[in-house]
């Protein structure tokens, strides 16, 4: 099973 | 004072149907140029970004930037009460804790208003940088929906690979494997039936089909869908809303095995 990454690992809070 | 009149009210109904299962609550950000929404799903794996520009409205008045927190399930319940041919007007007053949706039948013989309670939503706003994508696939939205639905009956994840040969959607599950290859096809009668592959470099990434299938609820909004991919970036699945804006879904990739 491929672990799922999160959006917050790519885009940062403004 | 906020007043937005959308003659093609069905567009707003379709927008809500496309995002309400992914996102429970969201802030609608209104400005003079239009309104937008950005929200992640509860597990922070996918993000939806909606833009509806003011030019698409018959009447658009927004005196000052304002943000309204809405429960999308409740908003959907209210918009479902509008007929598909109805004109929908969104109205709000500064400082009010409600928003009003007004539905007018095309012949003006039925007028309804539904007032919905707003909510305070503490949401993070993410900066989405402009990116150069390795590959951009434009294809009929119904075809993409069909592929996601078919593959989800076999496996849980889809590997999307773009090469100069075409775009390949693959899955594997307990019962076996499936591969669907689409080649570039621009010799079609209608431009919306074309599959167009812009590839700078080959790319192959793995995504959860559950989310992809959720995104395809936006299929009624557009005949075509655009899938943009670069390694180590979330895929962007974009449905353009004619003349008005877009719904974009961002999905974080799975780690490669």
PDB file of C-alpha atoms in Angstrom:
ATOM      1  CA  UNK A   1       0.000   0.000   0.000  1.00  0.00           C
ATOM      2  CA  UNK A   2       1.366   3.407  -0.938  1.00  0.00           C
ATOM      3  CA  UNK A   3       1.207   5.828   1.988  1.00  0.00           C
ATOM      4  CA  UNK A   4      -0.937   8.909   1.331  1.00  0.00           C
ATOM      5  CA  UNK A   5       0.671  12.328   1.542  1.00  0.00           C
ATOM      6  CA  UNK A   6      -1.149  15.487   2.605  1.00  0.00           C
ATOM      7  CA  UNK A   7      -1.715  18.698   0.661  1.00  0.00           C
ATOM      8  CA  UNK A   8      -0.070  20.645   3.472  1.00  0.00           C
ATOM      9  CA  UNK A   9       3.219  18.917   2.648  1.00  0.00           C
ATOM     10  CA  UNK A  10       3.231  20.802  -0.666  1.00  0.00           C
ATOM     11  CA  UNK A  11       1.438  24.099  -0.079  1.00  0.00           C
ATOM     12  CA  UNK A  12       2.051  26.347   2.867  1.00  0.00           C
ATOM     13  CA  UNK A  13      -0.355  28.472   4.861  1.00  0.00           C
ATOM     14  CA  UNK A  14      -0.532  32.103   3.754  1.00  0.00           C
TER      15      UNK A  14
ATOM     16  CA  UNK B   1     -24.209  44.964   0.966  1.00  0.00           C
ATOM     17  CA  UNK B   2     -23.863  41.960  -1.247  1.00  0.00           C
ATOM     18  CA  UNK B   3     -26.109  41.054  -4.163  1.00  0.00           C
ATOM     19  CA  UNK B   4     -25.248  38.581  -6.902  1.00  0.00           C
ATOM     20  CA  UNK B   5     -27.782  37.599  -9.545  1.00  0.00           C
ATOM     21  CA  UNK B   6     -27.018  34.524 -11.591  1.00  0.00           C
ATOM     22  CA  UNK B   7     -29.435  33.936 -14.460  1.00  0.00           C
ATOM     23  CA  UNK B   8     -28.117  30.418 -15.016  1.00  0.00           C
ATOM     24  CA  UNK B   9     -28.813  29.356 -11.455  1.00  0.00           C
ATOM     25  CA  UNK B  10     -28.256  25.703 -12.302  1.00  0.00           C
ATOM     26  CA  UNK B  11     -24.528  26.477 -12.455  1.00  0.00           C
ATOM     27  CA  UNK B  12     -24.472  27.237  -8.748  1.00  0.00           C
ATOM     28  CA  UNK B  13     -26.441  24.068  -8.011  1.00  0.00           C
ATOM     29  CA  UNK B  14     -23.912  22.051 -10.010  1.00  0.00           C
ATOM     30  CA  UNK B  15     -20.977  23.732  -8.275  1.00  0.00           C
ATOM     31  CA  UNK B  16     -22.375  22.787  -4.881  1.00  0.00           C
ATOM     32  CA  UNK B  17     -23.062  19.219  -5.932  1.00  0.00           C
ATOM     33  CA  UNK B  18     -19.465  18.934  -7.135  1.00  0.00           C
ATOM     34  CA  UNK B  19     -17.842  19.927  -3.847  1.00  0.00           C
ATOM     35  CA  UNK B  20     -20.268  19.234  -0.999  1.00  0.00           C
ATOM     36  CA  UNK B  21     -19.180  15.643  -0.440  1.00  0.00           C
ATOM     37  CA  UNK B  22     -15.515  16.592  -0.308  1.00  0.00           C
ATOM     38  CA  UNK B  23     -15.787  19.638   1.930  1.00  0.00           C
ATOM     39  CA  UNK B  24     -18.245  20.084   4.803  1.00  0.00           C
ATOM     40  CA  UNK B  25     -17.836  23.771   5.621  1.00  0.00           C
ATOM     41  CA  UNK B  26     -16.091  26.555   3.751  1.00  0.00           C
ATOM     42  CA  UNK B  27     -15.641  30.293   3.718  1.00  0.00           C
ATOM     43  CA  UNK B  28     -16.958  32.006   0.608  1.00  0.00           C
ATOM     44  CA  UNK B  29     -14.790  35.031  -0.075  1.00  0.00           C
ATOM     45  CA  UNK B  30     -16.641  37.788  -1.910  1.00  0.00           C
ATOM     46  CA  UNK B  31     -14.895  40.728  -3.554  1.00  0.00           C
ATOM     47  CA  UNK B  32     -15.763  43.159  -6.329  1.00  0.00           C
ATOM     48  CA  UNK B  33     -14.155  40.873  -8.908  1.00  0.00           C
ATOM     49  CA  UNK B  34     -16.093  37.747  -7.967  1.00  0.00           C
ATOM     50  CA  UNK B  35     -16.212  35.098  -5.326  1.00  0.00           C
ATOM     51  CA  UNK B  36     -13.918  32.283  -4.453  1.00  0.00           C
ATOM     52  CA  UNK B  37     -13.615  29.425  -2.044  1.00  0.00           C
ATOM     53  CA  UNK B  38     -10.661  27.366  -0.982  1.00  0.00           C
ATOM     54  CA  UNK B  39     -10.931  24.413   1.329  1.00  0.00           C
ATOM     55  CA  UNK B  40      -9.270  21.114   2.126  1.00  0.00           C
ATOM     56  CA  UNK B  41     -11.148  17.928   2.802  1.00  0.00           C
ATOM     57  CA  UNK B  42     -11.162  16.804   6.435  1.00  0.00           C
ATOM     58  CA  UNK B  43      -8.122  14.555   5.996  1.00  0.00           C
ATOM     59  CA  UNK B  44      -6.100  17.316   4.244  1.00  0.00           C
ATOM     60  CA  UNK B  45      -5.400  15.113   1.243  1.00  0.00           C
ATOM     61  CA  UNK B  46      -7.394  17.101  -1.320  1.00  0.00           C
ATOM     62  CA  UNK B  47      -8.097  20.775  -1.779  1.00  0.00           C
ATOM     63  CA  UNK B  48     -10.842  22.454  -3.760  1.00  0.00           C
ATOM     64  CA  UNK B  49     -10.483  25.943  -5.220  1.00  0.00           C
ATOM     65  CA  UNK B  50     -13.516  27.600  -6.773  1.00  0.00           C
ATOM     66  CA  UNK B  51     -13.647  30.876  -8.657  1.00  0.00           C
ATOM     67  CA  UNK B  52     -16.729  32.553 -10.096  1.00  0.00           C
ATOM     68  CA  UNK B  53     -15.928  35.907 -11.653  1.00  0.00           C
ATOM     69  CA  UNK B  54     -18.301  38.840 -11.396  1.00  0.00           C
ATOM     70  CA  UNK B  55     -18.581  39.099 -15.213  1.00  0.00           C
ATOM     71  CA  UNK B  56     -20.568  35.889 -15.231  1.00  0.00           C
ATOM     72  CA  UNK B  57     -23.356  37.410 -13.156  1.00  0.00           C
ATOM     73  CA  UNK B  58     -26.169  39.476 -14.596  1.00  0.00           C
ATOM     74  CA  UNK B  59     -25.909  41.743 -11.582  1.00  0.00           C
ATOM     75  CA  UNK B  60     -23.002  41.768  -9.168  1.00  0.00           C
ATOM     76  CA  UNK B  61     -22.652  44.092  -6.232  1.00  0.00           C
ATOM     77  CA  UNK B  62     -20.136  43.659  -3.463  1.00  0.00           C
ATOM     78  CA  UNK B  63     -19.414  46.878  -1.603  1.00  0.00           C
ATOM     79  CA  UNK B  64     -16.578  45.481   0.406  1.00  0.00           C
ATOM     80  CA  UNK B  65     -14.644  42.266   0.686  1.00  0.00           C
ATOM     81  CA  UNK B  66     -16.463  39.853   2.900  1.00  0.00           C
ATOM     82  CA  UNK B  67     -16.146  36.248   3.910  1.00  0.00           C
ATOM     83  CA  UNK B  68     -19.134  34.063   4.729  1.00  0.00           C
ATOM     84  CA  UNK B  69     -18.799  30.687   6.394  1.00  0.00           C
ATOM     85  CA  UNK B  70     -21.308  28.199   5.051  1.00  0.00           C
ATOM     86  CA  UNK B  71     -22.087  24.571   5.666  1.00  0.00           C
ATOM     87  CA  UNK B  72     -22.072  23.149   2.145  1.00  0.00           C
ATOM     88  CA  UNK B  73     -24.503  20.375   2.981  1.00  0.00           C
ATOM     89  CA  UNK B  74     -27.033  22.925   4.208  1.00  0.00           C
ATOM     90  CA  UNK B  75     -26.375  25.203   1.251  1.00  0.00           C
ATOM     91  CA  UNK B  76     -26.918  22.275  -1.087  1.00  0.00           C
ATOM     92  CA  UNK B  77     -30.228  21.473   0.621  1.00  0.00           C
ATOM     93  CA  UNK B  78     -31.375  25.023  -0.020  1.00  0.00           C
ATOM     94  CA  UNK B  79     -30.147  25.213  -3.611  1.00  0.00           C
ATOM     95  CA  UNK B  80     -31.853  21.915  -4.392  1.00  0.00           C
ATOM     96  CA  UNK B  81     -35.101  23.806  -3.797  1.00  0.00           C
ATOM     97  CA  UNK B  82     -34.311  26.020  -6.804  1.00  0.00           C
ATOM     98  CA  UNK B  83     -35.558  24.850 -10.180  1.00  0.00           C
ATOM     99  CA  UNK B  84     -32.969  24.129 -12.834  1.00  0.00           C
ATOM    100  CA  UNK B  85     -34.185  27.096 -14.893  1.00  0.00           C
ATOM    101  CA  UNK B  86     -34.426  29.433 -11.924  1.00  0.00           C
ATOM    102  CA  UNK B  87     -32.483  32.637 -11.544  1.00  0.00           C
ATOM    103  CA  UNK B  88     -30.588  32.557  -8.245  1.00  0.00           C
ATOM    104  CA  UNK B  89     -29.708  35.678  -6.285  1.00  0.00           C
ATOM    105  CA  UNK B  90     -27.360  35.585  -3.285  1.00  0.00           C
ATOM    106  CA  UNK B  91     -27.918  38.429  -0.838  1.00  0.00           C
ATOM    107  CA  UNK B  92     -26.094  39.405   2.293  1.00  0.00           C
ATOM    108  CA  UNK B  93     -25.831  42.377   4.620  1.00  0.00           C
ATOM    109  CA  UNK B  94     -22.729  43.532   6.455  1.00  0.00           C
ATOM    110  CA  UNK B  95     -22.523  42.003   9.877  1.00  0.00           C
ATOM    111  CA  UNK B  96     -25.497  39.724   9.363  1.00  0.00           C
ATOM    112  CA  UNK B  97     -25.253  36.108  10.470  1.00  0.00           C
ATOM    113  CA  UNK B  98     -27.396  34.898   7.593  1.00  0.00           C
ATOM    114  CA  UNK B  99     -27.295  34.780   3.813  1.00  0.00           C
ATOM    115  CA  UNK B 100     -30.373  34.775   1.595  1.00  0.00           C
ATOM    116  CA  UNK B 101     -30.824  32.746  -1.569  1.00  0.00           C
ATOM    117  CA  UNK B 102     -33.618  34.005  -3.787  1.00  0.00           C
ATOM    118  CA  UNK B 103     -35.012  31.806  -6.543  1.00  0.00           C
ATOM    119  CA  UNK B 104     -37.050  33.276  -9.391  1.00  0.00           C
ATOM    120  CA  UNK B 105     -38.745  31.124 -11.988  1.00  0.00           C
ATOM    121  CA  UNK B 106     -37.937  32.204 -15.573  1.00  0.00           C
ATOM    122  CA  UNK B 107     -41.475  33.550 -16.012  1.00  0.00           C
ATOM    123  CA  UNK B 108     -41.301  35.423 -12.682  1.00  0.00           C
ATOM    124  CA  UNK B 109     -44.469  33.736 -11.444  1.00  0.00           C
ATOM    125  CA  UNK B 110     -42.742  32.038  -8.506  1.00  0.00           C
ATOM    126  CA  UNK B 111     -40.326  33.742  -6.190  1.00  0.00           C
ATOM    127  CA  UNK B 112     -38.842  32.044  -3.150  1.00  0.00           C
ATOM    128  CA  UNK B 113     -36.340  33.157  -0.581  1.00  0.00           C
ATOM    129  CA  UNK B 114     -34.381  30.890   1.693  1.00  0.00           C
ATOM    130  CA  UNK B 115     -32.373  32.342   4.531  1.00  0.00           C
ATOM    131  CA  UNK B 116     -29.448  30.269   5.739  1.00  0.00           C
ATOM    132  CA  UNK B 117     -27.510  30.659   8.956  1.00  0.00           C
ATOM    133  CA  UNK B 118     -23.824  31.422   8.519  1.00  0.00           C
ATOM    134  CA  UNK B 119     -21.114  29.911  10.658  1.00  0.00           C
ATOM    135  CA  UNK B 120     -17.689  30.892  11.901  1.00  0.00           C
ATOM    136  CA  UNK B 121     -15.106  28.762  10.176  1.00  0.00           C
ATOM    137  CA  UNK B 122     -11.513  28.781  11.209  1.00  0.00           C
ATOM    138  CA  UNK B 123      -9.861  27.641   8.017  1.00  0.00           C
ATOM    139  CA  UNK B 124      -6.303  27.734   6.808  1.00  0.00           C
ATOM    140  CA  UNK B 125      -5.699  29.439   3.486  1.00  0.00           C
ATOM    141  CA  UNK B 126      -2.950  27.826   1.479  1.00  0.00           C
ATOM    142  CA  UNK B 127      -0.741  29.575  -1.017  1.00  0.00           C
ATOM    143  CA  UNK B 128      -0.776  27.674  -4.297  1.00  0.00           C
ATOM    144  CA  UNK B 129       2.335  28.576  -6.267  1.00  0.00           C
ATOM    145  CA  UNK B 130       2.256  28.838 -10.049  1.00  0.00           C
ATOM    146  CA  UNK B 131       3.834  25.707 -11.423  1.00  0.00           C
ATOM    147  CA  UNK B 132       5.161  24.484 -14.735  1.00  0.00           C
ATOM    148  CA  UNK B 133       3.631  21.085 -15.199  1.00  0.00           C
ATOM    149  CA  UNK B 134       5.442  18.180 -16.852  1.00  0.00           C
ATOM    150  CA  UNK B 135       2.250  17.061 -18.509  1.00  0.00           C
ATOM    151  CA  UNK B 136      -1.217  18.496 -19.105  1.00  0.00           C
ATOM    152  CA  UNK B 137      -3.950  16.237 -20.414  1.00  0.00           C
ATOM    153  CA  UNK B 138      -7.213  17.702 -21.676  1.00  0.00           C
ATOM    154  CA  UNK B 139      -9.924  15.159 -22.266  1.00  0.00           C
ATOM    155  CA  UNK B 140     -13.705  14.746 -22.279  1.00  0.00           C
ATOM    156  CA  UNK B 141     -14.902  14.973 -18.685  1.00  0.00           C
ATOM    157  CA  UNK B 142     -17.363  12.107 -19.153  1.00  0.00           C
ATOM    158  CA  UNK B 143     -14.533   9.849 -20.343  1.00  0.00           C
ATOM    159  CA  UNK B 144     -12.448  10.706 -17.300  1.00  0.00           C
ATOM    160  CA  UNK B 145     -15.421   9.976 -15.024  1.00  0.00           C
ATOM    161  CA  UNK B 146     -15.989   6.646 -16.750  1.00  0.00           C
ATOM    162  CA  UNK B 147     -12.335   5.643 -16.347  1.00  0.00           C
ATOM    163  CA  UNK B 148     -12.239   6.560 -12.644  1.00  0.00           C
ATOM    164  CA  UNK B 149     -15.473   4.663 -11.977  1.00  0.00           C
ATOM    165  CA  UNK B 150     -14.337   1.589 -13.905  1.00  0.00           C
ATOM    166  CA  UNK B 151     -10.922   1.444 -12.250  1.00  0.00           C
ATOM    167  CA  UNK B 152     -12.400   1.885  -8.776  1.00  0.00           C
ATOM    168  CA  UNK B 153     -14.232  -1.414  -9.226  1.00  0.00           C
ATOM    169  CA  UNK B 154     -10.826  -3.133  -9.571  1.00  0.00           C
ATOM    170  CA  UNK B 155      -8.459  -1.221  -7.272  1.00  0.00           C
ATOM    171  CA  UNK B 156      -8.089   1.614  -4.790  1.00  0.00           C
ATOM    172  CA  UNK B 157      -5.356   3.624  -6.487  1.00  0.00           C
ATOM    173  CA  UNK B 158      -4.688   4.786 -10.013  1.00  0.00           C
ATOM    174  CA  UNK B 159      -1.295   5.262 -11.585  1.00  0.00           C
ATOM    175  CA  UNK B 160      -1.519   8.001 -14.202  1.00  0.00           C
ATOM    176  CA  UNK B 161       1.403   7.913 -16.616  1.00  0.00           C
ATOM    177  CA  UNK B 162       1.932  10.340 -19.446  1.00  0.00           C
ATOM    178  CA  UNK B 163       4.404   9.486 -22.182  1.00  0.00           C
ATOM    179  CA  UNK B 164       4.613  10.465 -25.815  1.00  0.00           C
ATOM    180  CA  UNK B 165       2.476   7.390 -26.535  1.00  0.00           C
ATOM    181  CA  UNK B 166      -0.456   8.766 -24.583  1.00  0.00           C
ATOM    182  CA  UNK B 167      -1.903   8.803 -21.100  1.00  0.00           C
ATOM    183  CA  UNK B 168      -2.265   5.527 -19.214  1.00  0.00           C
ATOM    184  CA  UNK B 169      -4.529   4.920 -16.238  1.00  0.00           C
ATOM    185  CA  UNK B 170      -3.644   1.728 -14.350  1.00  0.00           C
ATOM    186  CA  UNK B 171      -4.864  -0.007 -11.255  1.00  0.00           C
ATOM    187  CA  UNK B 172      -4.434  -3.323  -9.522  1.00  0.00           C
ATOM    188  CA  UNK B 173      -6.548  -5.102  -6.942  1.00  0.00           C
ATOM    189  CA  UNK B 174      -7.294  -8.518  -5.509  1.00  0.00           C
ATOM    190  CA  UNK B 175      -9.081  -9.681  -8.657  1.00  0.00           C
ATOM    191  CA  UNK B 176      -6.499  -8.496 -11.160  1.00  0.00           C
ATOM    192  CA  UNK B 177      -5.197  -5.453 -12.992  1.00  0.00           C
ATOM    193  CA  UNK B 178      -6.482  -2.889 -15.484  1.00  0.00           C
ATOM    194  CA  UNK B 179      -4.786  -0.506 -17.894  1.00  0.00           C
ATOM    195  CA  UNK B 180      -6.577   2.093 -19.984  1.00  0.00           C
ATOM    196  CA  UNK B 181      -4.548   4.029 -22.536  1.00  0.00           C
ATOM    197  CA  UNK B 182      -5.824   7.122 -24.289  1.00  0.00           C
ATOM    198  CA  UNK B 183      -3.911   8.415 -27.255  1.00  0.00           C
ATOM    199  CA  UNK B 184      -3.950  11.996 -28.356  1.00  0.00           C
ATOM    200  CA  UNK B 185      -6.955  12.382 -30.617  1.00  0.00           C
ATOM    201  CA  UNK B 186      -7.675  15.749 -32.139  1.00  0.00           C
ATOM    202  CA  UNK B 187      -9.434  14.532 -35.289  1.00  0.00           C
ATOM    203  CA  UNK B 188     -12.890  14.733 -33.780  1.00  0.00           C
ATOM    204  CA  UNK B 189     -16.019  16.529 -34.947  1.00  0.00           C
ATOM    205  CA  UNK B 190     -16.386  18.534 -31.756  1.00  0.00           C
ATOM    206  CA  UNK B 191     -13.381  20.072 -29.986  1.00  0.00           C
ATOM    207  CA  UNK B 192     -14.721  18.980 -26.600  1.00  0.00           C
ATOM    208  CA  UNK B 193     -14.362  15.345 -27.672  1.00  0.00           C
ATOM    209  CA  UNK B 194     -10.625  15.700 -28.231  1.00  0.00           C
ATOM    210  CA  UNK B 195      -7.899  14.248 -26.073  1.00  0.00           C
ATOM    211  CA  UNK B 196      -4.952  16.616 -26.113  1.00  0.00           C
ATOM    212  CA  UNK B 197      -1.676  15.728 -24.424  1.00  0.00           C
ATOM    213  CA  UNK B 198       0.902  18.413 -23.765  1.00  0.00           C
ATOM    214  CA  UNK B 199       3.991  16.740 -22.437  1.00  0.00           C
ATOM    215  CA  UNK B 200       7.276  18.393 -21.565  1.00  0.00           C
ATOM    216  CA  UNK B 201       8.604  15.359 -19.748  1.00  0.00           C
ATOM    217  CA  UNK B 202       7.121  11.928 -19.016  1.00  0.00           C
ATOM    218  CA  UNK B 203       5.471  11.675 -15.628  1.00  0.00           C
ATOM    219  CA  UNK B 204       3.932   8.835 -13.629  1.00  0.00           C
ATOM    220  CA  UNK B 205       2.169   9.309 -10.309  1.00  0.00           C
ATOM    221  CA  UNK B 206      -0.141   7.371  -7.999  1.00  0.00           C
ATOM    222  CA  UNK B 207      -3.400   8.723  -6.584  1.00  0.00           C
ATOM    223  CA  UNK B 208      -6.300   7.487  -4.489  1.00  0.00           C
ATOM    224  CA  UNK B 209      -9.270   6.663  -6.724  1.00  0.00           C
ATOM    225  CA  UNK B 210     -11.742   7.567  -4.003  1.00  0.00           C
ATOM    226  CA  UNK B 211     -10.787  11.234  -4.359  1.00  0.00           C
ATOM    227  CA  UNK B 212     -10.633  11.140  -8.142  1.00  0.00           C
ATOM    228  CA  UNK B 213     -14.157   9.750  -8.193  1.00  0.00           C
ATOM    229  CA  UNK B 214     -15.299  12.499  -5.870  1.00  0.00           C
ATOM    230  CA  UNK B 215     -13.842  15.121  -8.244  1.00  0.00           C
ATOM    231  CA  UNK B 216     -15.822  13.691 -11.147  1.00  0.00           C
ATOM    232  CA  UNK B 217     -19.004  14.976  -9.494  1.00  0.00           C
ATOM    233  CA  UNK B 218     -18.032  18.209 -11.283  1.00  0.00           C
ATOM    234  CA  UNK B 219     -18.541  16.523 -14.672  1.00  0.00           C
ATOM    235  CA  UNK B 220     -21.872  18.330 -15.332  1.00  0.00           C
ATOM    236  CA  UNK B 221     -20.028  21.663 -15.126  1.00  0.00           C
ATOM    237  CA  UNK B 222     -17.853  21.136 -18.171  1.00  0.00           C
ATOM    238  CA  UNK B 223     -17.521  18.910 -21.226  1.00  0.00           C
ATOM    239  CA  UNK B 224     -13.782  18.765 -20.716  1.00  0.00           C
ATOM    240  CA  UNK B 225     -11.414  18.261 -17.828  1.00  0.00           C
ATOM    241  CA  UNK B 226      -7.751  19.169 -17.573  1.00  0.00           C
ATOM    242  CA  UNK B 227      -5.330  17.046 -15.568  1.00  0.00           C
ATOM    243  CA  UNK B 228      -1.979  18.698 -14.797  1.00  0.00           C
ATOM    244  CA  UNK B 229       0.859  16.702 -13.288  1.00  0.00           C
ATOM    245  CA  UNK B 230       4.412  17.217 -12.125  1.00  0.00           C
ATOM    246  CA  UNK B 231       6.410  14.893  -9.920  1.00  0.00           C
ATOM    247  CA  UNK B 232       6.212  15.869  -6.279  1.00  0.00           C
ATOM    248  CA  UNK B 233       3.290  18.230  -6.738  1.00  0.00           C
ATOM    249  CA  UNK B 234      -0.414  17.619  -6.188  1.00  0.00           C
ATOM    250  CA  UNK B 235      -2.259  16.810  -9.413  1.00  0.00           C
ATOM    251  CA  UNK B 236      -4.689  19.514 -10.538  1.00  0.00           C
ATOM    252  CA  UNK B 237      -8.015  18.334 -11.937  1.00  0.00           C
ATOM    253  CA  UNK B 238      -9.723  21.372 -13.407  1.00  0.00           C
ATOM    254  CA  UNK B 239     -13.263  21.841 -14.642  1.00  0.00           C
ATOM    255  CA  UNK B 240     -13.735  25.199 -16.339  1.00  0.00           C
ATOM    256  CA  UNK B 241     -17.061  26.910 -15.821  1.00  0.00           C
ATOM    257  CA  UNK B 242     -17.897  28.599 -19.108  1.00  0.00           C
ATOM    258  CA  UNK B 243     -17.157  32.342 -19.127  1.00  0.00           C
ATOM    259  CA  UNK B 244     -17.112  32.418 -15.342  1.00  0.00           C
ATOM    260  CA  UNK B 245     -14.251  30.603 -13.717  1.00  0.00           C
ATOM    261  CA  UNK B 246     -13.376  27.126 -12.573  1.00  0.00           C
ATOM    262  CA  UNK B 247     -13.496  24.412  -9.982  1.00  0.00           C
ATOM    263  CA  UNK B 248     -10.021  23.002  -9.361  1.00  0.00           C
ATOM    264  CA  UNK B 249      -9.283  19.970  -7.284  1.00  0.00           C
ATOM    265  CA  UNK B 250      -5.776  19.391  -5.974  1.00  0.00           C
ATOM    266  CA  UNK B 251      -4.877  15.906  -4.810  1.00  0.00           C
ATOM    267  CA  UNK B 252      -1.691  14.954  -3.006  1.00  0.00           C
ATOM    268  CA  UNK B 253       0.019  11.970  -4.603  1.00  0.00           C
ATOM    269  CA  UNK B 254       0.600   8.693  -2.840  1.00  0.00           C
ATOM    270  CA  UNK B 255       4.199   7.834  -2.066  1.00  0.00           C
ATOM    271  CA  UNK B 256       5.703   5.578  -4.685  1.00  0.00           C
ATOM    272  CA  UNK B 257       6.382   2.044  -3.504  1.00  0.00           C
TER     273      UNK B 257
END
